[in-house]
Coordinates of C-alpha atoms in Angstrom, one line a residue:
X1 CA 0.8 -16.6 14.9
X2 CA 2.4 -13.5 13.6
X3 CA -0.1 -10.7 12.2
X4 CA 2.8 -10.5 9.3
X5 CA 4.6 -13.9 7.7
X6 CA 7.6 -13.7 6.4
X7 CA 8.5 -16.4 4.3
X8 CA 11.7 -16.8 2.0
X9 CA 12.0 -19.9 -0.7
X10 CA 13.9 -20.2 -3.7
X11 CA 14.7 -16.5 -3.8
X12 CA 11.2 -15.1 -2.9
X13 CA 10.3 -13.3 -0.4
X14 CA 7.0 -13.8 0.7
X15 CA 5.1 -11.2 3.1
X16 CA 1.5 -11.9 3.7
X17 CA -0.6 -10.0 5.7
X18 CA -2.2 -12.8 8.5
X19 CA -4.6 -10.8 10.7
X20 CA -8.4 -11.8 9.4
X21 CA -10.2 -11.4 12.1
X22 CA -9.4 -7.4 11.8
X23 CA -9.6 -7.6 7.9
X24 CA -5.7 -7.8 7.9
X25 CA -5.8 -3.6 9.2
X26 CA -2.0 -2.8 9.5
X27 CA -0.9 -1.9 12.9
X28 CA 2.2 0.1 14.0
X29 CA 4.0 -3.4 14.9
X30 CA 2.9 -4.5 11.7
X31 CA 4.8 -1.6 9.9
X32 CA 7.8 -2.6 11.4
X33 CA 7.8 -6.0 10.7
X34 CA 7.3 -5.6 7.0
X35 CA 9.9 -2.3 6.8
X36 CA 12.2 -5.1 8.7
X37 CA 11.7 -7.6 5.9
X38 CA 12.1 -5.2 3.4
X39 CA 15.1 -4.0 4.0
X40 CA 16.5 -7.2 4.9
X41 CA 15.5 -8.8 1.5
X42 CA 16.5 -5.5 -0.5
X43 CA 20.3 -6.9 1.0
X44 CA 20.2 -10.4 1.1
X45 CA 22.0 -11.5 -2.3
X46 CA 20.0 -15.0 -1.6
X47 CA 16.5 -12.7 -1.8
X48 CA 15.7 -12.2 -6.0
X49 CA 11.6 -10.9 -5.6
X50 CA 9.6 -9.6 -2.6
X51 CA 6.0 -10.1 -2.8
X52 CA 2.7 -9.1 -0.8
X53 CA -0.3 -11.2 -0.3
X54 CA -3.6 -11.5 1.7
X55 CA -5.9 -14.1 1.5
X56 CA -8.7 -14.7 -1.2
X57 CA -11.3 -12.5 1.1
X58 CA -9.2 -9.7 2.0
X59 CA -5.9 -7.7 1.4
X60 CA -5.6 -5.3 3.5
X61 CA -8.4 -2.7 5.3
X62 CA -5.8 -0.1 5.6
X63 CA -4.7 1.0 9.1
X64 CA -6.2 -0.7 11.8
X65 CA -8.0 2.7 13.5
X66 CA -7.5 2.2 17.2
X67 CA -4.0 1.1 16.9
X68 CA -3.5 4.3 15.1
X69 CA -5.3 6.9 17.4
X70 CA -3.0 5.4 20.3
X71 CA 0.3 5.2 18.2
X72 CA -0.2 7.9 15.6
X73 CA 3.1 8.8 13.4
X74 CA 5.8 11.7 15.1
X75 CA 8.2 11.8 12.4
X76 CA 9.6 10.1 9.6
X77 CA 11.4 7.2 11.9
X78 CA 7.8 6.3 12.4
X79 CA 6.8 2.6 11.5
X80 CA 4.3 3.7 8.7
X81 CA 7.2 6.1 7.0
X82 CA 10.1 3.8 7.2
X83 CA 7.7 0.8 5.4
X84 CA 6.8 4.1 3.0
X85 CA 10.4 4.1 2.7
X86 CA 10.9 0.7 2.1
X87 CA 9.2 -0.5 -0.4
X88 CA 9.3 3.1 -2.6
X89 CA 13.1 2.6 -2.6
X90 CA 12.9 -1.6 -3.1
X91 CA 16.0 -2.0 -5.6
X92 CA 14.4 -5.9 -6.8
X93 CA 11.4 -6.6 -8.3
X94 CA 8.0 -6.1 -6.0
X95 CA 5.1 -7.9 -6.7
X96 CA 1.7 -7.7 -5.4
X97 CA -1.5 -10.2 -5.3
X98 CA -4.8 -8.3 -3.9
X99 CA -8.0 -10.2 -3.3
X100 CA -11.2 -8.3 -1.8
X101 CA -10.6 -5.2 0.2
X102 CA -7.7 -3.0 -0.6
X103 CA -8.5 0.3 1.7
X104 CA -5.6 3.1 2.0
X105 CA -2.4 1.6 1.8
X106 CA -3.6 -1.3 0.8
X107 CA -3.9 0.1 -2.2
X108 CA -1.3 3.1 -2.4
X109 CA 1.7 0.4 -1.7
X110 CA 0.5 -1.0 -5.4
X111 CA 1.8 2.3 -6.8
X112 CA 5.1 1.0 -5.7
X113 CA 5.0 -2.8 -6.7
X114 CA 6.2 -3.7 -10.5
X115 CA 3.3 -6.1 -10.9
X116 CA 0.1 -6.9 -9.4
X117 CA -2.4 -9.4 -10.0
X118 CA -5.9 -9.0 -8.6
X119 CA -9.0 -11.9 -7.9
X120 CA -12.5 -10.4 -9.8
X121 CA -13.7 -9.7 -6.0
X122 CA -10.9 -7.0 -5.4
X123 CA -11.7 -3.4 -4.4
X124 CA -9.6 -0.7 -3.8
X125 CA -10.0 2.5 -2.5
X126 CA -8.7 5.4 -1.0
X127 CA -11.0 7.2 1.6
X128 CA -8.4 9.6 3.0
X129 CA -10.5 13.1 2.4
X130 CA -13.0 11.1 4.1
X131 CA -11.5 10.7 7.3
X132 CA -10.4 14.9 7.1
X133 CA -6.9 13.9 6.0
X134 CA -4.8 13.8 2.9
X135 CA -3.6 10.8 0.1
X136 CA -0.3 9.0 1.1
X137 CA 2.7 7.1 0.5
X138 CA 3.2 9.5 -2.4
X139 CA -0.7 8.6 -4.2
X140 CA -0.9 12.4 -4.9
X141 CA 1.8 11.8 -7.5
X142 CA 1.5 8.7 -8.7
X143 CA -1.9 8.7 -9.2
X144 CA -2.6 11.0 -11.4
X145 CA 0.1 9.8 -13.5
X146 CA -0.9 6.2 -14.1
X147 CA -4.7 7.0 -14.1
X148 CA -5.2 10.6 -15.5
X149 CA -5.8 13.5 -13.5
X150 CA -10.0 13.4 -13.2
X151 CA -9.8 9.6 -12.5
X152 CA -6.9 10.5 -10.2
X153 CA -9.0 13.0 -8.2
X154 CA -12.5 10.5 -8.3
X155 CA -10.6 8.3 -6.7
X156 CA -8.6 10.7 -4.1
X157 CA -11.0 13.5 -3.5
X158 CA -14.9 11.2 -3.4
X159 CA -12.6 8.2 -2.2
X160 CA -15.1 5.4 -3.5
X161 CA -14.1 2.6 -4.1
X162 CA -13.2 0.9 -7.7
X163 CA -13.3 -2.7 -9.4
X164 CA -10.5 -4.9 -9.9
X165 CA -11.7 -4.6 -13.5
X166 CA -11.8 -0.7 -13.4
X167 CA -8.2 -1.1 -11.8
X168 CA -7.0 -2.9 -15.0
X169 CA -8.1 -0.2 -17.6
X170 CA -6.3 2.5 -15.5
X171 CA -3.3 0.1 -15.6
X172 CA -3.0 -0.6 -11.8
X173 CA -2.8 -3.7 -12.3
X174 CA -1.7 -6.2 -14.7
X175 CA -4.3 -9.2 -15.3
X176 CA -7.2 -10.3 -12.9
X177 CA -8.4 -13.9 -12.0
X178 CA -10.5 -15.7 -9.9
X179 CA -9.4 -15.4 -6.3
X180 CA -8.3 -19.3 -5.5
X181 CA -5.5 -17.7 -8.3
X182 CA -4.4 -14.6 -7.7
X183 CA -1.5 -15.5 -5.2
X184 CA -0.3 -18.4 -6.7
X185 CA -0.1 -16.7 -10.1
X186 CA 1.9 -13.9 -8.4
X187 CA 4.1 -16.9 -7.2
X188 CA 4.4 -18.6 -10.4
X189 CA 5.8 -15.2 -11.8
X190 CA 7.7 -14.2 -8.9
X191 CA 9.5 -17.6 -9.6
X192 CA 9.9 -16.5 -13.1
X193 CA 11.7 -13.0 -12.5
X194 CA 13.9 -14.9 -10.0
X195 CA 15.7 -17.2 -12.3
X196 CA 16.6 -14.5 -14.1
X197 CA 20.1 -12.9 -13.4
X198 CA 19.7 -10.6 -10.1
X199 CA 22.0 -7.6 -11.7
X200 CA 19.8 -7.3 -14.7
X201 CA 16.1 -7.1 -12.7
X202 CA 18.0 -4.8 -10.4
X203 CA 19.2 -2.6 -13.6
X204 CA 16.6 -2.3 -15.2
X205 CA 14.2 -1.3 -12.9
X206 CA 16.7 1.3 -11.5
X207 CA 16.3 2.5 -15.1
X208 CA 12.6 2.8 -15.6
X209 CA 12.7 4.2 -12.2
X210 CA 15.5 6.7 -13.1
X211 CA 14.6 10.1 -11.8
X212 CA 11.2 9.5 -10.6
X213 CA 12.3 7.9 -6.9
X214 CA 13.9 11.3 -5.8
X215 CA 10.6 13.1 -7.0
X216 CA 8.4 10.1 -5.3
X217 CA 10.6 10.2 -1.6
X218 CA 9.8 14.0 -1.8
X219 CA 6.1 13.8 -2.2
X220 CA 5.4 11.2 0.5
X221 CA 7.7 13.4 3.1
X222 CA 5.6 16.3 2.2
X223 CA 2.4 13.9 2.4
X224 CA 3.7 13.2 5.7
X225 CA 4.4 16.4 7.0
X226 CA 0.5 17.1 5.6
X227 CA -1.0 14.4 7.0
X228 CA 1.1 14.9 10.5
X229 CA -0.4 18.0 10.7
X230 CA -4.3 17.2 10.0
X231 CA -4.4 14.3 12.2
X232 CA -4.7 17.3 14.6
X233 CA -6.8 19.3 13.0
X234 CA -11.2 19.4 13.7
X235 CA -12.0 17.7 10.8
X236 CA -9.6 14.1 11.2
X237 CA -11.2 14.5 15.0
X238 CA -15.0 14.5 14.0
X239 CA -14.2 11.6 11.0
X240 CA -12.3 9.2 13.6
X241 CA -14.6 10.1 16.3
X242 CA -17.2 9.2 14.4
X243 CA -16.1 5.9 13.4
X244 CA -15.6 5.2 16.7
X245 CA -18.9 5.9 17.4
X246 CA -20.1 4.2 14.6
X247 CA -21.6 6.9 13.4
X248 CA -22.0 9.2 10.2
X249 CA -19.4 12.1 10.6
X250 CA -20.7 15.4 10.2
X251 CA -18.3 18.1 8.7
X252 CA -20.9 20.9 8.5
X253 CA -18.3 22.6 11.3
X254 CA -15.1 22.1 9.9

């Protein structure tokens, strides 16, 4: 069984993260597979709305660690930045439905979806500082725009996590249910948006969007290039050593 489905019906795309026993952690295959769909849904005319999913436990636990370590990101052909890519520059609409853990990108891709729906047991968070690196997939942007700068940088620079229900003041999302409902509610209006005509979804986002995408592809290749360089560095060594260790980092050095 694939560690990404890909599933298309009546002009939704369905990608749904399938690897539980590893908390659905994205690998560098992983990537691939879902910048593959992406791009193949952002051209198939047949393909209306693209939407994420996990199950009602987990969304996503970020980057799987060890896959990581042993395939960490060169340049901006790498997996990770051509998903980045992907779904920052999807021209349709992009949906999201987030039940329990949403760690790293499982939370920065939301910045990028048009509408997300979260179970009451979701919790996001964004612990990049604490592994000695920096926020992602353009989060140092967007972030403080949707949420306000000080609840921006309580969630970048202590990287606890929050509530779904904390999530829905700051407007990261856009109702929240019980978990047994999250997906299919995300289905039930990712079926809505695709009866509507294709060239006025695709329109109107470009316009809400207009003038923002150029700014947002600039941050995450300077993120990039930032987070390239302090994979390297004594801190990001001590944090992933650590959790390898399964032990408490200690940054009193670094």
């Amino acid at each position: 069984m694939s560690d990404i489905l890909v599933h298309t019906e009546a002009g939704v795309c369905t990608l749904t993260f399938n690897r539980p026993e590893r908390k659905n952690s994205i690998t560098a295959a992983m990537y691939a597979t879902l910048a593959d769909a992406l791009e193949a849904a952002a051209a198939d005319p047949a393909v209306r709305v693209a939407v994420f999913q996990g199950s009602e436990t987990v969304f996503s636990a970020g980057n799987d660690i060890g896959d990581f370590l042993n395939n960490k990101p060169s340049g901006e052909e790498a997996p990770v930045f051509r998903f980045m890519r992907a779904q920052a520059m999807f021209p349709k609409p992009l949906l999201a439905a987030v039940c329990g853990p949403a760690v790293g990108i499982g939370t920065t891709l939301l910045f990028h979806c048009d509408l997300v729906y979260a179970g009451d047991n979701a919790a996001f968070s964004m612990p990049f500082v604490n592994l000695g690196l920096c926020a992602e997939n353009g989060s140092s942007l967007l972030a403080p725009r949707l949420f306000g700068y000080q609840r921006a940088a309580e969630a970048l620079l202590l990287g606890e996590p929050f509530m779904a229900e904390a999530a829905l003041e700051v407007g990261l999302v856009n109702r929240v249910v019980p978990p047994s409902e999250a997906n299919a509610l995300a289905q039930a209006q990712a079926r809505k948006l695709a009866a509507k005509p294709l060239s006025a979804l695709i329109e109107t986002k470009r316009l809400m969007k207009q003038g923002a995408q150029g700014e947002v592809m600039a941050r995450i290749r300077e993120e990039g290039e930032s987070f390239r360089r302090m994979l390297a560095e004594p801190a990001a060594r001590e944090a992933f050593t650590a959790f390898m260790e399964k032990r408490k980092p200690d940054f009193s050095k670094v």
